[in-house]
Amino acid sequence: MHSPFEAVAAGIDRPSHFPGLIVREREPENLEYPFSALNSSLTRNEQFFVRSHFPVPQIDVQSWRLRVEGHVERPLELTYAGLTRLPARTLTMVMECAGNSRIFLSPKIGGVQWEQGAVGNAAWTGLPLVEVLRQAGLKPGAVEI
C-alpha cells in the first residue's frame, strides 16, 4: 500500500478487523478501546474508537462518483481515483466523541453508553474540501455545501 486511499479502496481498514475493541453496538458499529490500555501519544489504528450513526456503506471505487453541483461555477464529477490524485494533507489532532463517558452521567441519558475510550489522537491524511471547491469554483453567497 502506498497511501491511505489505497487502504480504504482495498477494504482493509474496516474496524471489525481489529482485535481488542469493546463492542458497544454491532449495527451500526460502535467500538471503543479500553482507556487504561491507551499508552502512547498517538493512538494506533487498532486502538481507535469507531462511532457510526449508520452502517458503513459498501462502494465500488471503480464506479463511485462525487458530484459537485449547485452554487458553483463549474459543476464537477470526480472519480475516486481522481480524488486520490489531488493534494492530500496530514494533520495530527485529537478526536473525541461528544458522548465519551456517557455511561457515568446521572441521570442516565440515551445514546451509546461509552466509558472513556471514545477518544484518540492520530495523524489524519485526507483531501481538504477546499481543494474540491476550488476546482468547482464555489460562488459567493453559498450557504450549504
Tab-separated table of N, CA and C in Angstrom:
chain	number	residue	atom	x	y	z
A	1	MET	N	0.849	-1.181	0.000
A	1	MET	CA	0.000	0.000	0.000
A	1	MET	C	0.890	1.239	0.000
A	2	HIS	N	0.532	2.202	-0.823
A	2	HIS	CA	1.322	3.419	-0.918
A	2	HIS	C	0.648	4.615	-0.268
A	3	SER	N	-0.654	4.541	-0.070
A	3	SER	CA	-1.350	5.682	0.515
A	3	SER	C	-2.531	5.191	1.333
A	4	PRO	N	-3.041	6.052	2.240
A	4	PRO	CA	-4.226	5.666	2.996
A	4	PRO	C	-5.428	5.457	2.083
A	5	PHE	N	-5.443	6.136	0.934
A	5	PHE	CA	-6.553	5.977	-0.001
A	5	PHE	C	-6.601	4.548	-0.535
A	6	GLU	N	-5.429	3.948	-0.778
A	6	GLU	CA	-5.380	2.573	-1.266
A	6	GLU	C	-5.897	1.603	-0.205
A	7	ALA	N	-5.608	1.869	1.064
A	7	ALA	CA	-6.093	1.007	2.133
A	7	ALA	C	-7.611	1.034	2.190
A	8	VAL	N	-8.200	2.198	2.046
A	8	VAL	CA	-9.656	2.318	2.044
A	8	VAL	C	-10.232	1.549	0.868
A	9	ALA	N	-9.651	1.742	-0.308
A	9	ALA	CA	-10.149	1.070	-1.503
A	9	ALA	C	-10.064	-0.443	-1.361
A	10	ALA	N	-9.033	-0.933	-0.679
A	10	ALA	CA	-8.858	-2.370	-0.505
A	10	ALA	C	-9.743	-2.936	0.597
A	11	GLY	N	-10.340	-2.062	1.423
A	11	GLY	CA	-11.234	-2.510	2.478
A	11	GLY	C	-10.530	-3.066	3.700
A	12	ILE	N	-9.222	-2.859	3.834
A	12	ILE	CA	-8.503	-3.460	4.957
A	12	ILE	C	-8.554	-2.621	6.222
A	13	ASP	N	-9.159	-1.455	6.147
A	13	ASP	CA	-9.198	-0.604	7.334
A	13	ASP	C	-10.519	-0.730	8.079
A	14	ARG	N	-11.319	-1.729	7.730
A	14	ARG	CA	-12.601	-1.907	8.406
A	14	ARG	C	-12.372	-2.159	9.889
A	15	PRO	N	-13.046	-1.421	10.771
A	15	PRO	CA	-12.811	-1.536	12.206
A	15	PRO	C	-12.997	-2.946	12.748
A	16	SER	N	-13.922	-3.720	12.185
A	16	SER	CA	-14.167	-5.049	12.727
A	16	SER	C	-12.974	-5.979	12.512
A	17	HIS	N	-11.985	-5.564	11.736
A	17	HIS	CA	-10.786	-6.368	11.536
A	17	HIS	C	-9.805	-6.223	12.688
A	18	PHE	N	-10.047	-5.310	13.603
A	18	PHE	CA	-9.090	-5.023	14.663
A	18	PHE	C	-9.528	-5.661	15.983
A	19	PRO	N	-8.644	-6.430	16.618
A	19	PRO	CA	-8.984	-7.043	17.907
A	19	PRO	C	-8.842	-6.034	19.046
A	20	GLY	N	-9.431	-6.350	20.176
A	20	GLY	CA	-9.239	-5.551	21.377
A	20	GLY	C	-10.265	-4.461	21.597
A	21	LEU	N	-11.078	-4.152	20.597
A	21	LEU	CA	-12.082	-3.110	20.759
A	21	LEU	C	-13.309	-3.668	21.484
A	22	ILE	N	-13.894	-2.854	22.338
A	22	ILE	CA	-15.105	-3.226	23.067
A	22	ILE	C	-16.296	-2.879	22.184
A	23	VAL	N	-17.174	-3.842	21.959
A	23	VAL	CA	-18.349	-3.613	21.118
A	23	VAL	C	-19.423	-2.942	21.969
A	24	ARG	N	-19.767	-1.717	21.633
A	24	ARG	CA	-20.868	-1.008	22.292
A	24	ARG	C	-22.165	-1.222	21.517
A	25	GLU	N	-22.072	-1.293	20.210
A	25	GLU	CA	-23.205	-1.637	19.336
A	25	GLU	C	-22.633	-2.374	18.137
A	26	ARG	N	-23.354	-3.401	17.671
A	26	ARG	CA	-22.891	-4.143	16.495
A	26	ARG	C	-23.351	-3.497	15.198
A	27	GLU	N	-24.561	-2.968	15.172
A	27	GLU	CA	-25.086	-2.372	13.940
A	27	GLU	C	-25.945	-1.175	14.303
A	28	PRO	N	-25.548	0.023	13.978
A	28	PRO	CA	-24.285	0.330	13.338
A	28	PRO	C	-23.125	0.094	14.312
A	29	GLU	N	-21.954	-0.095	13.750
A	29	GLU	CA	-20.776	-0.478	14.513
A	29	GLU	C	-20.270	0.679	15.383
A	30	ASN	N	-20.236	0.458	16.693
A	30	ASN	CA	-19.705	1.432	17.648
A	30	ASN	C	-18.779	0.690	18.601
A	31	LEU	N	-17.498	1.040	18.531
A	31	LEU	CA	-16.455	0.305	19.235
A	31	LEU	C	-15.559	1.271	20.000
A	32	GLU	N	-15.098	0.834	21.171
A	32	GLU	CA	-14.127	1.653	21.898
A	32	GLU	C	-13.008	0.778	22.426
A	33	TYR	N	-11.879	1.394	22.678
A	33	TYR	CA	-10.725	0.696	23.222
A	33	TYR	C	-10.667	0.987	24.714
A	34	PRO	N	-10.276	0.009	25.540
A	34	PRO	CA	-10.181	0.288	26.977
A	34	PRO	C	-9.234	1.467	27.227
A	35	PHE	N	-9.747	2.497	27.834
A	35	PHE	CA	-8.973	3.717	28.058
A	35	PHE	C	-7.662	3.428	28.785
A	36	SER	N	-7.706	2.524	29.745
A	36	SER	CA	-6.498	2.221	30.528
A	36	SER	C	-5.391	1.610	29.670
A	37	ALA	N	-5.725	1.079	28.504
A	37	ALA	CA	-4.725	0.461	27.624
A	37	ALA	C	-4.115	1.460	26.644
A	38	LEU	N	-4.660	2.664	26.563
A	38	LEU	CA	-4.081	3.684	25.681
A	38	LEU	C	-2.815	4.206	26.346
A	39	ASN	N	-1.674	3.966	25.707
A	39	ASN	CA	-0.411	4.266	26.383
A	39	ASN	C	0.594	4.984	25.492
A	40	SER	N	0.115	5.719	24.514
A	40	SER	CA	1.014	6.397	23.590
A	40	SER	C	0.423	7.757	23.238
A	41	SER	N	1.278	8.676	22.816
A	41	SER	CA	0.763	9.991	22.427
A	41	SER	C	-0.043	9.913	21.134
A	42	LEU	N	0.233	8.915	20.292
A	42	LEU	CA	-0.570	8.677	19.092
A	42	LEU	C	-1.305	7.358	19.260
A	43	THR	N	-2.579	7.360	18.935
A	43	THR	CA	-3.406	6.167	19.047
A	43	THR	C	-3.240	5.325	17.790
A	44	ARG	N	-2.878	4.076	17.954
A	44	ARG	CA	-2.728	3.181	16.804
A	44	ARG	C	-4.099	2.891	16.190
A	45	ASN	N	-4.126	2.597	14.901
A	45	ASN	CA	-5.389	2.310	14.209
A	45	ASN	C	-6.211	1.265	14.942
A	46	GLU	N	-5.556	0.189	15.377
A	46	GLU	CA	-6.310	-0.899	16.002
A	46	GLU	C	-6.861	-0.522	17.371
A	47	GLN	N	-6.461	0.612	17.909
A	47	GLN	CA	-6.973	1.083	19.192
A	47	GLN	C	-7.998	2.202	19.034
A	48	PHE	N	-8.163	2.721	17.839
A	48	PHE	CA	-9.007	3.906	17.674
A	48	PHE	C	-10.487	3.549	17.761
A	49	PHE	N	-11.236	4.358	18.498
A	49	PHE	CA	-12.670	4.126	18.636
A	49	PHE	C	-13.369	4.303	17.288
A	50	VAL	N	-14.532	3.692	17.168
A	50	VAL	CA	-15.338	3.793	15.952
A	50	VAL	C	-16.722	4.272	16.357
A	51	ARG	N	-17.162	5.397	15.800
A	51	ARG	CA	-18.504	5.928	16.063
A	51	ARG	C	-19.252	5.945	14.747
A	52	SER	N	-20.311	5.160	14.656
A	52	SER	CA	-21.110	5.082	13.434
A	52	SER	C	-22.566	5.368	13.759
A	53	HIS	N	-23.153	6.255	12.990
A	53	HIS	CA	-24.586	6.503	13.123
A	53	HIS	C	-25.376	5.605	12.183
A	54	PHE	N	-24.728	5.144	11.121
A	54	PHE	CA	-25.359	4.313	10.099
A	54	PHE	C	-24.395	3.200	9.721
A	55	PRO	N	-24.896	2.145	9.056
A	55	PRO	CA	-23.977	1.103	8.583
A	55	PRO	C	-22.932	1.694	7.633
A	56	VAL	N	-21.756	1.084	7.602
A	56	VAL	CA	-20.686	1.534	6.706
A	56	VAL	C	-21.096	1.215	5.274
A	57	PRO	N	-21.135	2.223	4.405
A	57	PRO	CA	-21.545	1.951	3.023
A	57	PRO	C	-20.501	1.114	2.292
A	58	GLN	N	-20.975	0.236	1.460
A	58	GLN	CA	-20.089	-0.557	0.611
A	58	GLN	C	-20.076	0.111	-0.754
A	59	ILE	N	-18.912	0.497	-1.234
A	59	ILE	CA	-18.836	1.167	-2.531
A	59	ILE	C	-17.885	0.421	-3.453
A	60	ASP	N	-18.122	0.574	-4.728
A	60	ASP	CA	-17.216	0.076	-5.755
A	60	ASP	C	-16.407	1.278	-6.210
A	61	VAL	N	-15.125	1.318	-5.867
A	61	VAL	CA	-14.316	2.500	-6.166
A	61	VAL	C	-14.153	2.727	-7.666
A	62	GLN	N	-14.430	1.712	-8.465
A	62	GLN	CA	-14.335	1.882	-9.918
A	62	GLN	C	-15.519	2.671	-10.475
A	63	SER	N	-16.703	2.493	-9.890
A	63	SER	CA	-17.889	3.174	-10.427
A	63	SER	C	-18.347	4.362	-9.577
A	64	TRP	N	-17.815	4.507	-8.366
A	64	TRP	CA	-18.228	5.582	-7.461
A	64	TRP	C	-17.855	6.940	-8.051
A	65	ARG	N	-18.748	7.928	-7.875
A	65	ARG	CA	-18.505	9.293	-8.348
A	65	ARG	C	-18.948	10.291	-7.280
A	66	LEU	N	-18.231	11.409	-7.217
A	66	LEU	CA	-18.611	12.542	-6.378
A	66	LEU	C	-19.032	13.659	-7.313
A	67	ARG	N	-20.285	14.086	-7.172
A	67	ARG	CA	-20.774	15.203	-7.984
A	67	ARG	C	-20.816	16.461	-7.124
A	68	VAL	N	-20.267	17.532	-7.660
A	68	VAL	CA	-20.307	18.837	-7.006
A	68	VAL	C	-21.084	19.740	-7.945
A	69	GLU	N	-22.259	20.161	-7.495
A	69	GLU	CA	-23.127	20.969	-8.349
A	69	GLU	C	-23.896	21.945	-7.478
A	70	GLY	N	-24.690	22.758	-8.090
A	70	GLY	CA	-25.436	23.757	-7.340
A	70	GLY	C	-24.821	25.125	-7.527
A	71	HIS	N	-24.481	25.771	-6.429
A	71	HIS	CA	-23.999	27.153	-6.447
A	71	HIS	C	-22.491	27.191	-6.735
A	72	VAL	N	-22.106	26.639	-7.912
A	72	VAL	CA	-20.699	26.590	-8.325
A	72	VAL	C	-20.571	27.070	-9.766
A	73	GLU	N	-19.385	27.544	-10.117
A	73	GLU	CA	-19.104	27.994	-11.487
A	73	GLU	C	-18.983	26.816	-12.451
A	74	ARG	N	-18.358	25.725	-11.984
A	74	ARG	CA	-18.061	24.582	-12.845
A	74	ARG	C	-18.494	23.291	-12.153
A	75	PRO	N	-19.690	22.792	-12.436
A	75	PRO	CA	-20.088	21.511	-11.837
A	75	PRO	C	-19.044	20.433	-12.152
A	76	LEU	N	-18.787	19.581	-11.183
A	76	LEU	CA	-17.755	18.547	-11.317
A	76	LEU	C	-18.340	17.168	-11.103
A	77	GLU	N	-17.718	16.194	-11.722
A	77	GLU	CA	-17.936	14.796	-11.371
A	77	GLU	C	-16.550	14.178	-11.256
A	78	LEU	N	-16.201	13.756	-10.059
A	78	LEU	CA	-14.861	13.230	-9.785
A	78	LEU	C	-14.927	11.745	-9.448
A	79	THR	N	-13.967	10.993	-9.949
A	79	THR	CA	-13.855	9.582	-9.596
A	79	THR	C	-13.056	9.451	-8.303
A	80	TYR	N	-13.107	8.284	-7.714
A	80	TYR	CA	-12.298	8.028	-6.525
A	80	TYR	C	-10.817	8.177	-6.863
A	81	ALA	N	-10.410	7.596	-7.992
A	81	ALA	CA	-9.004	7.699	-8.412
A	81	ALA	C	-8.616	9.159	-8.627
A	82	GLY	N	-9.521	9.954	-9.189
A	82	GLY	CA	-9.247	11.374	-9.395
A	82	GLY	C	-9.063	12.113	-8.085
A	83	LEU	N	-9.863	11.776	-7.088
A	83	LEU	CA	-9.719	12.413	-5.776
A	83	LEU	C	-8.366	12.091	-5.150
A	84	THR	N	-7.896	10.870	-5.343
A	84	THR	CA	-6.621	10.488	-4.721
A	84	THR	C	-5.435	11.191	-5.367
A	85	ARG	N	-5.634	11.763	-6.545
A	85	ARG	CA	-4.539	12.488	-7.204
A	85	ARG	C	-4.473	13.958	-6.778
A	86	LEU	N	-5.482	14.434	-6.065
A	86	LEU	CA	-5.464	15.813	-5.572
A	86	LEU	C	-4.539	15.892	-4.355
A	87	PRO	N	-4.033	17.094	-4.038
A	87	PRO	CA	-3.085	17.207	-2.920
A	87	PRO	C	-3.722	16.862	-1.576
A	88	ALA	N	-3.163	15.866	-0.926
A	88	ALA	CA	-3.635	15.464	0.402
A	88	ALA	C	-2.883	16.263	1.459
A	89	ARG	N	-3.420	16.240	2.655
A	89	ARG	CA	-2.823	16.963	3.776
A	89	ARG	C	-2.882	16.060	5.003
A	90	THR	N	-1.875	16.117	5.839
A	90	THR	CA	-1.853	15.332	7.073
A	90	THR	C	-1.810	16.282	8.261
A	91	LEU	N	-2.716	16.065	9.200
A	91	LEU	CA	-2.765	16.842	10.442
A	91	LEU	C	-2.839	15.872	11.611
A	92	THR	N	-2.130	16.174	12.679
A	92	THR	CA	-2.224	15.377	13.894
A	92	THR	C	-3.154	16.102	14.848
A	93	MET	N	-4.189	15.382	15.290
A	93	MET	CA	-5.153	16.011	16.194
A	93	MET	C	-5.935	14.972	16.985
A	94	VAL	N	-6.517	15.436	18.072
A	94	VAL	CA	-7.359	14.609	18.929
A	94	VAL	C	-8.770	14.588	18.368
A	95	MET	N	-9.381	13.405	18.401
A	95	MET	CA	-10.798	13.283	18.084
A	95	MET	C	-11.458	12.596	19.279
A	96	GLU	N	-12.551	13.178	19.736
A	96	GLU	CA	-13.286	12.608	20.857
A	96	GLU	C	-14.766	12.672	20.550
A	97	CYS	N	-15.457	11.577	20.792
A	97	CYS	CA	-16.904	11.561	20.631
A	97	CYS	C	-17.517	12.457	21.707
A	98	ALA	N	-18.504	13.249	21.313
A	98	ALA	CA	-19.171	14.138	22.271
A	98	ALA	C	-19.841	13.348	23.391
A	99	GLY	N	-20.128	12.085	23.148
A	99	GLY	CA	-20.760	11.244	24.162
A	99	GLY	C	-19.780	10.451	25.011
A	100	ASN	N	-18.473	10.711	24.859
A	100	ASN	CA	-17.487	9.975	25.646
A	100	ASN	C	-17.807	10.113	27.132
A	101	SER	N	-17.738	9.019	27.866
A	101	SER	CA	-18.034	8.934	29.315
A	101	SER	C	-19.523	9.037	29.619
A	102	ARG	N	-20.373	8.888	28.620
A	102	ARG	CA	-21.824	8.996	28.819
A	102	ARG	C	-22.335	8.015	29.871
A	103	ILE	N	-21.712	6.858	29.969
A	103	ILE	CA	-22.173	5.834	30.899
A	103	ILE	C	-22.147	6.321	32.350
A	104	PHE	N	-21.322	7.323	32.638
A	104	PHE	CA	-21.163	7.815	34.009
A	104	PHE	C	-22.127	8.951	34.364
A	105	LEU	N	-22.928	9.406	33.396
A	105	LEU	CA	-23.832	10.529	33.660
A	105	LEU	C	-24.973	10.128	34.584
A	106	SER	N	-25.400	11.072	35.379
A	106	SER	CA	-26.556	10.873	36.242
A	106	SER	C	-27.386	12.145	36.200
A	107	PRO	N	-28.629	12.061	35.788
A	107	PRO	CA	-29.353	10.852	35.403
A	107	PRO	C	-28.854	10.304	34.070
A	108	LYS	N	-29.127	9.022	33.846
A	108	LYS	CA	-28.729	8.357	32.609
A	108	LYS	C	-29.435	9.004	31.428
A	109	ILE	N	-28.732	9.068	30.298
A	109	ILE	CA	-29.347	9.559	29.069
A	109	ILE	C	-29.135	8.527	27.967
A	110	GLY	N	-29.942	8.640	26.911
A	110	GLY	CA	-29.866	7.701	25.800
A	110	GLY	C	-28.604	7.879	24.988
A	111	GLY	N	-28.402	6.967	24.072
A	111	GLY	CA	-27.231	7.004	23.203
A	111	GLY	C	-26.267	5.892	23.548
A	112	VAL	N	-25.214	5.795	22.774
A	112	VAL	CA	-24.194	4.773	23.024
A	112	VAL	C	-23.591	5.017	24.405
A	113	GLN	N	-23.532	3.976	25.200
A	113	GLN	CA	-23.045	4.101	26.577
A	113	GLN	C	-21.525	3.911	26.635
A	114	TRP	N	-20.827	4.948	26.156
A	114	TRP	CA	-19.362	4.942	26.146
A	114	TRP	C	-18.813	5.023	27.561
A	115	GLU	N	-17.699	4.350	27.790
A	115	GLU	CA	-16.927	4.603	29.002
A	115	GLU	C	-15.981	5.750	28.648
A	116	GLN	N	-14.665	5.554	28.719
A	116	GLN	CA	-13.740	6.658	28.441
A	116	GLN	C	-12.893	6.444	27.191
A	117	GLY	N	-13.180	5.388	26.427
A	117	GLY	CA	-12.336	5.045	25.292
A	117	GLY	C	-12.764	5.590	23.952
A	118	ALA	N	-13.708	6.531	23.924
A	118	ALA	CA	-14.136	7.131	22.650
A	118	ALA	C	-13.332	8.405	22.396
A	119	VAL	N	-12.010	8.253	22.467
A	119	VAL	CA	-11.087	9.368	22.254
A	119	VAL	C	-9.792	8.800	21.684
A	120	GLY	N	-9.143	9.586	20.848
A	120	GLY	CA	-7.859	9.157	20.303
A	120	GLY	C	-7.137	10.326	19.657
A	121	ASN	N	-5.844	10.179	19.487
A	121	ASN	CA	-5.013	11.191	18.847
A	121	ASN	C	-4.287	10.512	17.695
A	122	ALA	N	-4.435	11.057	16.486
A	122	ALA	CA	-3.854	10.399	15.316
A	122	ALA	C	-3.403	11.417	14.285
A	123	ALA	N	-2.581	10.939	13.363
A	123	ALA	CA	-2.208	11.719	12.180
A	123	ALA	C	-3.213	11.344	11.097
A	124	TRP	N	-4.037	12.302	10.699
A	124	TRP	CA	-5.113	12.094	9.730
A	124	TRP	C	-4.664	12.612	8.373
A	125	THR	N	-4.827	11.800	7.352
A	125	THR	CA	-4.482	12.213	5.996
A	125	THR	C	-5.738	12.185	5.148
A	126	GLY	N	-5.952	13.258	4.418
A	126	GLY	CA	-7.119	13.318	3.550
A	126	GLY	C	-7.065	14.516	2.636
A	127	LEU	N	-8.068	14.613	1.852
A	127	LEU	CA	-8.188	15.679	0.877
A	127	LEU	C	-8.983	16.828	1.490
A	128	PRO	N	-8.394	18.005	1.621
A	128	PRO	CA	-9.158	19.143	2.134
A	128	PRO	C	-10.316	19.486	1.187
A	129	LEU	N	-11.479	19.706	1.745
A	129	LEU	CA	-12.653	20.066	0.952
A	129	LEU	C	-12.377	21.282	0.081
A	130	VAL	N	-11.560	22.201	0.561
A	130	VAL	CA	-11.273	23.425	-0.191
A	130	VAL	C	-10.674	23.110	-1.563
A	131	GLU	N	-9.931	22.014	-1.695
A	131	GLU	CA	-9.346	21.645	-2.989
A	131	GLU	C	-10.437	21.323	-4.006
A	132	VAL	N	-11.447	20.606	-3.584
A	132	VAL	CA	-12.563	20.265	-4.475
A	132	VAL	C	-13.369	21.516	-4.800
A	133	LEU	N	-13.611	22.352	-3.797
A	133	LEU	CA	-14.400	23.568	-4.021
A	133	LEU	C	-13.672	24.551	-4.927
A	134	ARG	N	-12.351	24.592	-4.861
A	134	ARG	CA	-11.579	25.437	-5.787
A	134	ARG	C	-11.798	24.996	-7.228
A	135	GLN	N	-11.749	23.693	-7.448
A	135	GLN	CA	-11.962	23.174	-8.805
A	135	GLN	C	-13.355	23.525	-9.312
A	136	ALA	N	-14.345	23.448	-8.429
A	136	ALA	CA	-15.726	23.717	-8.832
A	136	ALA	C	-16.010	25.211	-8.925
A	137	GLY	N	-15.223	26.036	-8.259
A	137	GLY	CA	-15.467	27.475	-8.271
A	137	GLY	C	-16.701	27.843	-7.467
A	138	LEU	N	-16.638	27.635	-6.174
A	138	LEU	CA	-17.754	27.957	-5.286
A	138	LEU	C	-18.131	29.419	-5.451
A	139	LYS	N	-19.409	29.678	-5.698
A	139	LYS	CA	-19.878	31.054	-5.903
A	139	LYS	C	-20.073	31.758	-4.565
A	140	PRO	N	-19.865	33.083	-4.545
A	140	PRO	CA	-20.157	33.846	-3.323
A	140	PRO	C	-21.627	33.664	-2.944
A	141	GLY	N	-21.877	33.627	-1.669
A	141	GLY	CA	-23.251	33.502	-1.196
A	141	GLY	C	-23.689	32.070	-0.952
A	142	ALA	N	-22.834	31.095	-1.245
A	142	ALA	CA	-23.194	29.699	-0.964
A	142	ALA	C	-23.369	29.539	0.544
A	143	VAL	N	-24.453	28.898	0.948
A	143	VAL	CA	-24.764	28.765	2.362
A	143	VAL	C	-24.491	27.350	2.860
A	144	GLU	N	-24.877	26.352	2.092
A	144	GLU	CA	-24.681	24.961	2.490
A	144	GLU	C	-23.842	24.257	1.440
A	145	ILE	N	-22.955	23.405	1.912
A	145	ILE	CA	-22.096	22.671	0.987
A	145	ILE	C	-22.415	21.193	1.113
